[in-house]
Short mmCIF file of C-alpha atoms and ligand atoms in Angstrom, two decimals:
data_model
loop_
_atom_site.label_atom_id
_atom_site.label_comp_id
_atom_site.label_asym_id
_atom_site.label_seq_id
_atom_site.Cartn_x
_atom_site.Cartn_y
_atom_site.Cartn_z
CA UNK Z 1 -7.29 -3.18 5.55
CA UNK Z 2 -6.82 -5.51 8.44
CA UNK Z 3 -5.65 -8.34 6.22
CA UNK Z 4 -2.47 -6.62 5.07
CA UNK Z 5 0.10 -8.61 6.96
CA UNK Z 6 3.68 -9.22 5.99
CA UNK Z 7 3.86 -12.63 7.57
CA UNK Z 8 1.03 -13.90 5.42
CA UNK Z 9 2.68 -12.40 2.37
CA UNK Z 10 5.82 -14.41 2.71
CA UNK Z 11 4.42 -17.52 4.31
CA UNK Z 12 4.14 -19.89 1.38
CA UNK Z 13 2.84 -23.31 2.25
CA UNK Z 14 4.07 -26.57 0.87
CA UNK Z 15 0.65 -28.08 0.41
CA UNK Z 16 0.09 -27.18 -3.19
CA UNK Z 17 1.69 -29.49 -5.64
CA UNK Z 18 0.67 -28.29 -9.05
CA UNK Z 19 3.59 -29.45 -11.08
CA UNK Z 20 4.49 -25.84 -11.86
CA UNK Z 21 7.91 -24.97 -10.53
CA UNK Z 22 6.81 -21.52 -9.49
CA UNK Z 23 3.85 -22.77 -7.48
CA UNK Z 24 5.88 -25.40 -5.65
CA UNK Z 25 7.27 -24.68 -2.24
CA UNK Z 26 10.31 -26.72 -3.07
CA UNK Z 27 11.06 -25.12 -6.39
CA UNK Z 28 14.56 -25.99 -7.53
CA UNK Z 29 17.11 -23.82 -5.75
CA UNK Z 30 18.66 -21.06 -7.76
CA UNK Z 31 21.80 -21.71 -9.69
CA UNK Z 32 24.74 -21.02 -7.41
CA UNK Z 33 25.65 -17.39 -7.18
CA UNK Z 34 22.40 -15.89 -8.35
CA UNK Z 35 18.68 -15.74 -7.77
CA UNK Z 36 16.78 -17.50 -10.57
CA UNK Z 37 13.28 -16.40 -11.39
CA UNK Z 38 10.85 -17.34 -14.13
CA UNK Z 39 8.36 -14.50 -14.44
CA UNK Z 40 4.78 -15.70 -14.90
CA UNK Z 41 1.90 -14.03 -16.77
CA UNK Z 42 -1.23 -12.92 -14.92
CA UNK Z 43 -4.70 -12.76 -16.45
CA UNK Z 44 -7.40 -10.79 -14.69
CA UNK Z 45 -10.95 -11.15 -15.99
CA UNK Z 46 -14.09 -9.22 -15.01
CA UNK Z 47 -12.72 -8.73 -11.50
CA UNK Z 48 -15.08 -6.97 -9.11
CA UNK Z 49 -14.78 -6.29 -5.39
CA UNK Z 50 -17.66 -4.75 -3.56
CA UNK Z 51 -17.68 -3.33 -0.02
CA UNK Z 52 -21.26 -2.83 1.05
CA UNK Z 53 -22.94 -1.03 -1.81
CA UNK Z 54 -19.80 0.50 -3.33
CA UNK Z 55 -17.46 -1.16 -5.79
CA UNK Z 56 -13.79 -0.71 -4.91
CA UNK Z 57 -12.84 -2.61 -8.09
CA UNK Z 58 -15.32 -2.79 -10.91
CA UNK Z 59 -15.13 -5.32 -13.74
CA UNK Z 60 -11.39 -5.16 -14.43
CA UNK Z 61 -9.84 -7.04 -17.36
CA UNK Z 62 -6.06 -6.98 -17.54
CA UNK Z 63 -3.33 -9.17 -19.02
CA UNK Z 64 0.10 -8.80 -17.45
CA UNK Z 65 2.91 -10.39 -19.43
CA UNK Z 66 5.58 -12.65 -17.95
CA UNK Z 67 8.54 -10.55 -16.86
CA UNK Z 68 6.66 -7.29 -17.31
CA UNK Z 69 6.86 -4.31 -14.98
CA UNK Z 70 3.29 -3.06 -14.79
CA UNK Z 71 2.23 -0.15 -12.60
CA UNK Z 72 -1.24 0.52 -11.26
CA UNK Z 73 -1.44 4.30 -11.19
CA UNK Z 74 -4.37 6.27 -9.89
CA UNK Z 75 -5.58 8.72 -7.29
CA UNK Z 76 -6.38 7.81 -3.69
CA UNK Z 77 -9.36 5.49 -3.43
CA UNK Z 78 -9.23 4.36 -7.07
CA UNK Z 79 -8.91 0.69 -6.10
CA UNK Z 80 -5.18 0.04 -6.58
CA UNK Z 81 -4.57 -1.65 -3.22
CA UNK Z 82 -7.81 -3.61 -3.45
CA UNK Z 83 -6.75 -5.03 -6.82
CA UNK Z 84 -3.29 -5.89 -5.45
CA UNK Z 85 -4.82 -7.54 -2.38
CA UNK Z 86 -6.89 -9.77 -4.66
CA UNK Z 87 -3.74 -10.72 -6.58
CA UNK Z 88 -2.05 -11.54 -3.27
CA UNK Z 89 -5.08 -13.45 -1.99
CA UNK Z 90 -5.79 -11.25 1.05
CA UNK Z 91 -9.11 -10.28 -0.49
CA UNK Z 92 -11.38 -12.43 -2.62
CA UNK Z 93 -13.39 -10.89 -5.46
CA UNK Z 94 -17.19 -10.94 -5.66
CA UNK Z 95 -16.92 -11.69 -9.35
CA UNK Z 96 -14.28 -12.51 -11.91
CA UNK Z 97 -11.10 -14.54 -11.97
CA UNK Z 98 -7.33 -14.35 -11.71
CA UNK Z 99 -4.99 -16.83 -13.31
CA UNK Z 100 -1.25 -17.06 -12.75
CA UNK Z 101 0.60 -18.86 -15.52
CA UNK Z 102 -2.70 -20.37 -16.63
CA UNK Z 103 -3.67 -21.65 -13.18
CA UNK Z 104 -6.76 -20.25 -11.51
CA UNK Z 105 -5.71 -18.68 -8.20
CA UNK Z 106 -8.87 -16.59 -7.66
CA UNK Z 107 -9.82 -18.35 -4.42
CA UNK Z 108 -6.44 -19.78 -3.46
CA UNK Z 109 -5.24 -18.78 0.02
CA UNK Z 110 -2.38 -16.26 0.05
CA UNK Z 111 0.02 -18.74 1.60
CA UNK Z 112 -0.54 -21.10 -1.31
CA UNK Z 113 0.24 -18.58 -4.03
CA UNK Z 114 3.91 -18.25 -4.72
CA UNK Z 115 3.91 -14.46 -4.76
CA UNK Z 116 6.31 -12.00 -3.11
CA UNK Z 117 5.02 -8.78 -1.64
CA UNK Z 118 6.51 -5.49 -0.46
CA UNK Z 119 4.38 -3.01 1.45
CA UNK Z 120 4.35 0.73 1.81
CA UNK Z 121 5.80 0.80 5.29
CA UNK Z 122 8.80 -1.24 6.17
CA UNK Z 123 7.24 -4.45 7.28
CA UNK Z 124 10.40 -6.06 8.60
CA UNK Z 125 10.23 -8.03 11.83
CA UNK Z 126 11.87 -5.60 14.27
CA UNK Z 127 13.11 -8.26 16.67
CA UNK Z 128 14.94 -10.22 13.95
CA UNK Z 129 18.24 -9.43 12.29
CA UNK Z 130 18.35 -8.65 8.59
CA UNK Z 131 19.54 -12.19 7.92
CA UNK Z 132 16.73 -13.72 9.99
CA UNK Z 133 14.19 -11.52 8.23
CA UNK Z 134 15.30 -12.71 4.82
CA UNK Z 135 15.55 -16.34 5.95
CA UNK Z 136 11.99 -16.27 7.27
CA UNK Z 137 10.12 -17.13 4.05
CA UNK Z 138 12.59 -19.93 3.36
CA UNK Z 139 11.99 -21.42 6.82
CA UNK Z 140 8.25 -21.11 6.34
CA UNK Z 141 8.59 -23.06 3.13
CA UNK Z 142 10.72 -25.68 4.82
CA UNK Z 143 13.70 -25.14 2.58
CA UNK Z 144 16.49 -27.46 3.83
CA UNK Z 145 18.44 -25.71 6.60
CA UNK Z 146 21.78 -26.21 4.87
CA UNK Z 147 20.61 -24.22 1.86
CA UNK Z 148 19.34 -21.19 3.73
CA UNK Z 149 22.54 -19.27 4.56
CA UNK Z 150 23.68 -19.36 0.96
CA UNK Z 151 20.34 -18.20 -0.41
CA UNK Z 152 20.10 -15.40 2.16
CA UNK Z 153 23.59 -14.20 1.23
CA UNK Z 154 22.65 -14.17 -2.45
CA UNK Z 155 19.51 -12.17 -1.70
CA UNK Z 156 21.54 -9.71 0.39
CA UNK Z 157 24.05 -9.29 -2.37
CA UNK Z 158 21.22 -8.84 -4.90
CA UNK Z 159 20.07 -5.72 -3.04
CA UNK Z 160 23.65 -4.59 -2.36
CA UNK Z 161 23.51 -5.18 1.36
CA UNK Z 162 26.19 -7.84 1.79
CA UNK Z 163 27.74 -7.31 5.19
CA UNK Z 164 24.52 -5.98 6.76
CA UNK Z 165 23.13 -9.39 7.71
CA UNK Z 166 23.72 -9.06 11.45
CA UNK Z 167 22.13 -5.63 11.83
CA UNK Z 168 18.71 -5.07 13.32
CA UNK Z 169 16.18 -3.25 11.09
CA UNK Z 170 16.34 -0.22 13.42
CA UNK Z 171 20.01 0.15 12.53
CA UNK Z 172 19.24 0.67 8.83
CA UNK Z 173 18.13 3.70 6.83
CA UNK Z 174 14.66 3.73 5.30
CA UNK Z 175 16.02 2.85 1.88
CA UNK Z 176 18.08 -0.01 3.28
CA UNK Z 177 15.05 -1.36 5.12
CA UNK Z 178 13.04 -1.39 1.92
CA UNK Z 179 15.90 -3.19 0.16
CA UNK Z 180 15.76 -5.85 2.87
CA UNK Z 181 12.00 -6.07 2.30
CA UNK Z 182 12.66 -6.59 -1.43
CA UNK Z 183 15.27 -9.26 -0.67
CA UNK Z 184 12.83 -11.03 1.65
CA UNK Z 185 10.09 -10.92 -0.98
CA UNK Z 186 12.38 -12.35 -3.67
CA UNK Z 187 14.48 -14.84 -1.71
CA UNK Z 188 12.08 -17.69 -2.44
CA UNK Z 189 12.20 -16.86 -6.14
CA UNK Z 190 8.55 -16.11 -6.77
CA UNK Z 191 7.43 -15.56 -10.37
CA UNK Z 192 5.51 -12.46 -9.31
CA UNK Z 193 6.38 -9.57 -7.02
CA UNK Z 194 3.64 -7.23 -5.83
CA UNK Z 195 4.62 -3.83 -4.46
CA UNK Z 196 2.24 -1.35 -2.85
CA UNK Z 197 3.75 2.15 -2.77
CA UNK Z 198 7.03 0.69 -1.50
CA UNK Z 199 8.97 3.96 -1.74
CA UNK Z 200 6.44 6.48 -0.49
CA UNK Z 201 8.00 6.72 2.98
CA UNK Z 202 11.42 7.65 1.56
CA UNK Z 203 12.74 11.12 0.77
CA UNK Z 204 12.91 12.22 -2.87
CA UNK Z 205 16.58 11.42 -3.46
CA UNK Z 206 16.40 7.96 -1.94
CA UNK Z 207 13.14 7.29 -3.75
CA UNK Z 208 14.68 8.11 -7.12
CA UNK Z 209 17.68 5.93 -6.40
CA UNK Z 210 15.51 3.03 -5.31
CA UNK Z 211 13.33 3.41 -8.41
CA UNK Z 212 16.36 2.74 -10.57
CA UNK Z 213 17.59 -0.09 -8.34
CA UNK Z 214 14.26 -1.88 -8.30
CA UNK Z 215 13.85 -1.49 -12.05
CA UNK Z 216 17.35 -2.83 -12.74
CA UNK Z 217 16.79 -5.74 -10.39
CA UNK Z 218 13.49 -6.58 -12.05
CA UNK Z 219 15.06 -6.49 -15.50
CA UNK Z 220 17.95 -8.65 -14.39
CA UNK Z 221 15.72 -11.24 -12.70
CA UNK Z 222 12.84 -11.25 -15.18
CA UNK Z 223 10.27 -11.37 -12.37
CA UNK Z 224 6.77 -10.09 -13.18
CA UNK Z 225 6.15 -6.96 -11.10
CA UNK Z 226 2.83 -5.30 -10.31
CA UNK Z 227 3.66 -1.97 -8.74
CA UNK Z 228 1.14 0.35 -7.10
CA UNK Z 229 1.80 4.07 -7.02
CA UNK Z 230 -0.10 7.32 -7.16
CA UNK Z 231 3.05 9.11 -8.31
CA UNK Z 232 2.89 9.48 -12.08
CA UNK Z 233 6.58 10.29 -12.42
CA UNK Z 234 7.46 7.08 -10.62
CA UNK Z 235 5.15 5.07 -12.87
CA UNK Z 236 6.52 6.72 -16.01
CA UNK Z 237 10.12 6.07 -14.94
CA UNK Z 238 9.80 2.44 -13.95
CA UNK Z 239 7.08 0.74 -15.95
CA UNK Z 240 6.91 -1.22 -19.17
CA UNK Z 241 3.20 -0.41 -19.12
CA UNK Z 242 0.93 1.57 -16.84
CA UNK Z 243 -2.69 0.82 -16.02
CA UNK Z 244 -4.37 4.08 -15.06
CA UNK Z 245 -7.10 3.47 -12.49
CA UNK Z 246 -10.02 5.71 -11.62
CA UNK Z 247 -13.23 4.82 -9.76
CA UNK Z 248 -12.34 1.15 -9.49
CA UNK Z 249 -11.92 0.79 -13.25
CA UNK Z 250 -8.91 0.67 -15.54
CA UNK Z 251 -9.22 3.78 -17.66
CA UNK Z 252 -6.39 2.90 -20.02
CA UNK Z 253 -3.38 0.60 -20.23
CA UNK Z 254 -0.34 1.57 -22.24
CA UNK Z 255 3.26 2.63 -22.31
CA UNK Z 256 4.16 6.01 -20.85
CA UNK Z 257 4.34 7.44 -24.36
CA UNK Z 258 0.96 6.06 -25.42
CA UNK Z 259 -0.74 7.43 -22.33
CA UNK Z 260 0.88 10.82 -22.77
CA UNK Z 261 0.37 11.13 -26.52
CA UNK Z 262 -2.95 9.35 -26.92
CA UNK Z 263 -4.91 9.47 -23.68
CA UNK Z 264 -8.22 7.66 -24.11
CA UNK Z 265 -10.21 9.77 -21.68
CA UNK Z 266 -10.03 13.25 -20.16
CA UNK Z 267 -9.26 11.55 -16.84
CA UNK Z 268 -6.09 9.97 -18.26
CA UNK Z 269 -5.18 13.14 -20.15
CA UNK Z 270 -5.39 15.09 -16.92
CA UNK Z 271 -3.70 12.50 -14.72
CA UNK Z 272 -0.62 11.88 -16.89
CA UNK Z 273 1.17 15.20 -17.15
CA UNK Z 274 -0.74 18.45 -17.31
CA UNK Z 275 -3.46 19.10 -19.85
CA UNK Z 276 -5.46 22.17 -20.87
CA UNK Z 277 -9.10 21.60 -21.76
CA UNK Z 278 -10.45 24.37 -23.95
CA UNK Z 279 -14.22 24.27 -24.41
CA UNK Z 280 -15.46 24.56 -27.98
CA UNK Z 281 -18.50 23.92 -30.15
CA UNK Z 282 -18.49 21.59 -33.13
CA UNK Z 283 -19.42 23.73 -36.15
CA UNK Z 284 -18.69 21.40 -39.06
CA UNK Z 285 -17.92 17.74 -39.77
CA UNK Z 286 -16.41 16.19 -42.85
CA UNK Z 287 -14.56 13.00 -43.79
CA UNK Z 288 -11.30 14.29 -42.34
CA UNK Z 289 -12.55 15.33 -38.92
CA UNK Z 290 -14.34 18.08 -37.08
CA UNK Z 291 -14.14 21.84 -37.00
CA UNK Z 292 -14.49 23.41 -33.58
CA UNK Z 293 -15.05 27.02 -32.59
CA UNK Z 294 -13.50 28.27 -29.36
CA UNK Z 295 -13.57 31.44 -27.31
CA UNK Z 296 -13.34 34.58 -29.50
CA UNK Z 297 -14.57 32.67 -32.55
CA UNK Z 298 -11.19 31.17 -33.42
CA UNK Z 299 -11.71 27.96 -35.40
CA UNK Z 300 -9.67 24.73 -35.21
CA UNK Z 301 -9.77 21.64 -37.31
CA UNK Z 302 -9.24 18.34 -35.43
CA UNK Z 303 -8.44 15.28 -37.58
CA UNK Z 304 -10.77 12.29 -37.08
CA UNK Z 305 -8.14 10.13 -35.39
CA UNK Z 306 -7.57 12.86 -32.82
CA UNK Z 307 -11.24 12.93 -31.84
CA UNK Z 308 -11.36 10.63 -28.78
CA UNK Z 309 -14.87 9.38 -29.18
CA UNK Z 310 -16.38 6.20 -30.56
CA UNK Z 311 -18.84 8.17 -32.67
CA UNK Z 312 -18.28 11.47 -34.45
CA UNK Z 313 -19.91 14.40 -32.67
CA UNK Z 314 -22.75 16.33 -34.30
CA UNK Z 315 -22.80 20.00 -35.21
CA UNK Z 316 -23.62 21.97 -32.07
CA UNK Z 317 -22.05 19.42 -29.68
CA UNK Z 318 -19.64 20.58 -27.04
CA UNK Z 319 -16.02 19.46 -27.54
CA UNK Z 320 -13.14 19.95 -25.16
CA UNK Z 321 -9.90 20.58 -27.02
CA UNK Z 322 -7.07 19.05 -25.02
CA UNK Z 323 -3.61 20.50 -25.53
CA UNK Z 324 -0.49 20.20 -23.40
CA UNK Z 325 0.99 23.39 -21.89
CA UNK Z 326 4.33 22.77 -23.63
CA UNK Z 327 2.57 22.48 -26.99
CA UNK Z 328 0.68 25.72 -26.65
CA UNK Z 329 2.38 28.58 -28.45
CA UNK Z 330 2.03 32.09 -27.14
CA UNK Z 331 2.67 35.44 -28.85
CA UNK Z 332 2.34 38.97 -27.65
CA UNK Z 333 -0.65 40.91 -29.01
CA UNK Z 334 -3.42 39.76 -31.25
CA UNK Z 335 -1.20 38.93 -34.19
CA UNK Z 336 -2.67 35.79 -35.67
CA UNK Z 337 -6.14 35.62 -37.08
CA UNK Z 338 -6.28 31.89 -36.26
CA UNK Z 339 -5.19 32.27 -32.64
CA UNK Z 340 -7.19 32.49 -29.44
CA UNK Z 341 -7.01 35.83 -27.70
CA UNK Z 342 -6.32 35.97 -23.99
CA UNK Z 343 -4.77 37.98 -21.18
CA UNK Z 344 -1.72 36.84 -19.17
CA UNK Z 345 -2.78 36.57 -15.55
CA UNK Z 346 0.45 35.28 -14.08
CA UNK Z 347 3.93 34.31 -15.09
CA UNK Z 348 6.58 32.33 -13.23
CA UNK Z 349 10.08 31.15 -14.00
CA UNK Z 350 10.74 27.50 -13.23
CA UNK Z 351 14.38 26.90 -14.12
CA UNK Z 352 14.78 26.31 -17.83
CA UNK Z 353 11.24 27.32 -18.75
CA UNK Z 354 8.48 29.64 -17.71
CA UNK Z 355 4.85 29.10 -16.90
CA UNK Z 356 2.20 31.51 -18.05
CA UNK Z 357 -1.42 31.46 -17.00
CA UNK Z 358 -3.68 32.92 -19.67
CA UNK Z 359 -7.37 33.70 -19.31
CA UNK Z 360 -9.51 33.56 -22.44
CA UNK Z 361 -12.49 35.83 -23.10
CA UNK Z 362 -14.92 33.07 -22.05
CA UNK Z 363 -13.11 32.71 -18.70
CA UNK Z 364 -11.20 29.50 -19.56
CA UNK Z 365 -7.75 29.32 -17.98
CA UNK Z 366 -4.94 27.98 -20.18
CA UNK Z 367 -1.49 27.03 -18.91
CA UNK Z 368 1.46 27.63 -21.21
CA UNK Z 369 4.95 26.26 -20.72
CA UNK Z 370 7.48 28.14 -22.75
CA UNK Z 371 11.26 28.01 -23.08
CA UNK Z 372 13.06 30.88 -21.41
CA UNK Z 373 14.46 33.20 -24.02
CA UNK Z 374 11.76 32.10 -26.47
CA UNK Z 375 8.89 34.13 -27.88
CA UNK Z 376 7.26 34.43 -24.46
CA UNK Z 377 10.34 35.98 -22.89
CA UNK Z 378 9.15 39.56 -23.15
CA UNK Z 379 5.50 38.98 -22.44
CA UNK Z 380 4.40 40.83 -19.32
CA UNK Z 381 1.60 40.05 -16.91
CA UNK Z 382 -1.75 41.60 -17.88
CA UNK Z 383 -0.71 41.87 -21.52
CA UNK Z 384 -2.85 40.68 -24.43
CA UNK Z 385 -1.63 37.47 -26.07
CA UNK Z 386 -2.54 35.11 -28.82
CA UNK Z 387 -2.49 31.30 -28.39
CA UNK Z 388 -2.02 28.80 -31.20
CA UNK Z 389 -1.17 25.11 -31.47
CA UNK Z 390 -0.22 22.69 -34.20
CA UNK Z 391 -3.02 20.46 -35.42
CA UNK Z 392 -1.10 17.38 -34.26
CA UNK Z 393 -0.97 18.70 -30.69
CA UNK Z 394 -4.75 18.85 -30.22
CA UNK Z 395 -7.18 16.12 -29.22
CA UNK Z 396 -10.91 16.55 -28.90
CA UNK Z 397 -13.01 14.91 -26.20
CA UNK Z 398 -16.79 14.98 -26.09
CA UNK Z 399 -17.84 17.52 -23.47
CA UNK Z 400 -20.80 16.88 -21.23
N1 ATP W 1 -11.90 -3.15 3.78
C1 ATP W 1 -12.63 -2.20 3.21
N2 ATP W 1 -13.90 -1.95 3.58
C2 ATP W 1 -14.66 -1.02 2.99
N3 ATP W 1 -14.23 -0.23 1.99
C3 ATP W 1 -12.97 -0.41 1.57
C4 ATP W 1 -12.11 -1.39 2.14
N4 ATP W 1 -10.91 -1.33 1.52
C5 ATP W 1 -11.03 -0.37 0.60
N5 ATP W 1 -12.25 0.19 0.62
C6 ATP W 1 -12.73 1.27 -0.26
O1 ATP W 1 -12.46 0.88 -1.59
C7 ATP W 1 -12.01 1.98 -2.35
C8 ATP W 1 -10.66 1.66 -2.96
O2 ATP W 1 -9.70 1.58 -1.92
P1 ATP W 1 -8.17 1.22 -2.17
O3 ATP W 1 -7.51 1.07 -0.85
O4 ATP W 1 -8.10 0.06 -3.09
O5 ATP W 1 -7.68 2.53 -2.92
P2 ATP W 1 -6.21 2.95 -3.38
O6 ATP W 1 -6.29 3.26 -4.83
O7 ATP W 1 -5.23 1.94 -2.95
O8 ATP W 1 -6.00 4.33 -2.60
P3 ATP W 1 -4.67 4.95 -1.90
O9 ATP W 1 -3.88 5.60 -3.02
O10 ATP W 1 -5.23 5.98 -0.97
O11 ATP W 1 -3.92 3.85 -1.20
C9 ATP W 1 -12.00 3.17 -1.43
O12 ATP W 1 -13.17 3.89 -1.62
C10 ATP W 1 -11.96 2.54 -0.06
O13 ATP W 1 -12.57 3.36 0.90
MG1 MG W 2 -3.61 1.97 -1.60
#
């Protein structure tokens, strides 16, 4: 998008005088020795952004709490950046509204919102020193000159880069450059920090280190963070809550545990961790739940609260039984009458556990993750096996 520009992101004007400290350009300077931030809540209602005939963001409702770390997680093209750009003010929605701390900012220019932003690629000004980069948003906001050096030093120390102020960006590692970008986005003490895949250009080790650093910094400061990523591990590690996006919509919002244990849709089930979907037919319904028949006529009972559907299915309906690979038990031979028979197609050791790929009689492929040395230890490729799972491990989705 042509409108993604770092200068605009940090250029906060002094024209808006709302009475809210966090929307004022001249918000009270931080207490000496630290950066002081009051995280603000964000309310997004019915937000829609259309490009031509396609909706990049489609009717999103989302409440982000003050001081929360919320990630937008979803595959490429799911609308994450578009939503973030509307929060930043670089894009305006076709419909819907955004409020920040109760104030409608839907159509407010980016330079009038007091929001910090960090982009995917290091967006530092290459011709300025680290210190000048961090001072930039303060100058733009006409912070008194005498205050600037002190605030820049505090921001540098916040990201553990004291002593690096005179370097040029080209003299820093990728991780250090992103820390400078974080310092520059927070130096004016915004109540909200938006980050769009800020670590994706870093190698794995540095990325993991920065994940922890950013999370600790956010917790210490209490700033509200909206963090875009398509890396589920990153979202699970860092977030208080995750909004899973698909096709311009929020599919589900929840903690990592909620999304993993109780995914609302097959999309979420498949996107957070790995999930097997075993096709079945509903053969009976009672007050407690549904009974489903799978490949080889094995029958499973799924309690009502584990059927992810607003209405109970009818007899004859297709149901997909979702079960995680690590909750699928495997035994050699056809030993259990209640199990599903299959053949091991492949087996691989991955450190502490092993993966087995099992094909059922109806052609369905099931992945099994099993502890090394466990029951699956002696199972060979091409051998006949029997799969079972605990009732609590299974969820049923309506098939289509
Ligand atoms: N300026 C634009 N003009 C037209 N279509 C756009 C524009 N910006 C985004 N889109 C479309 O909107 C959809 C959502 O794009 P967006 O950049 O928000 O996705 P994303 O989730 O951030 O993806 P990625 O993970 O690849 O960054 C895509 O189909 C994209 O092609
Ligand atoms: Mg994007």
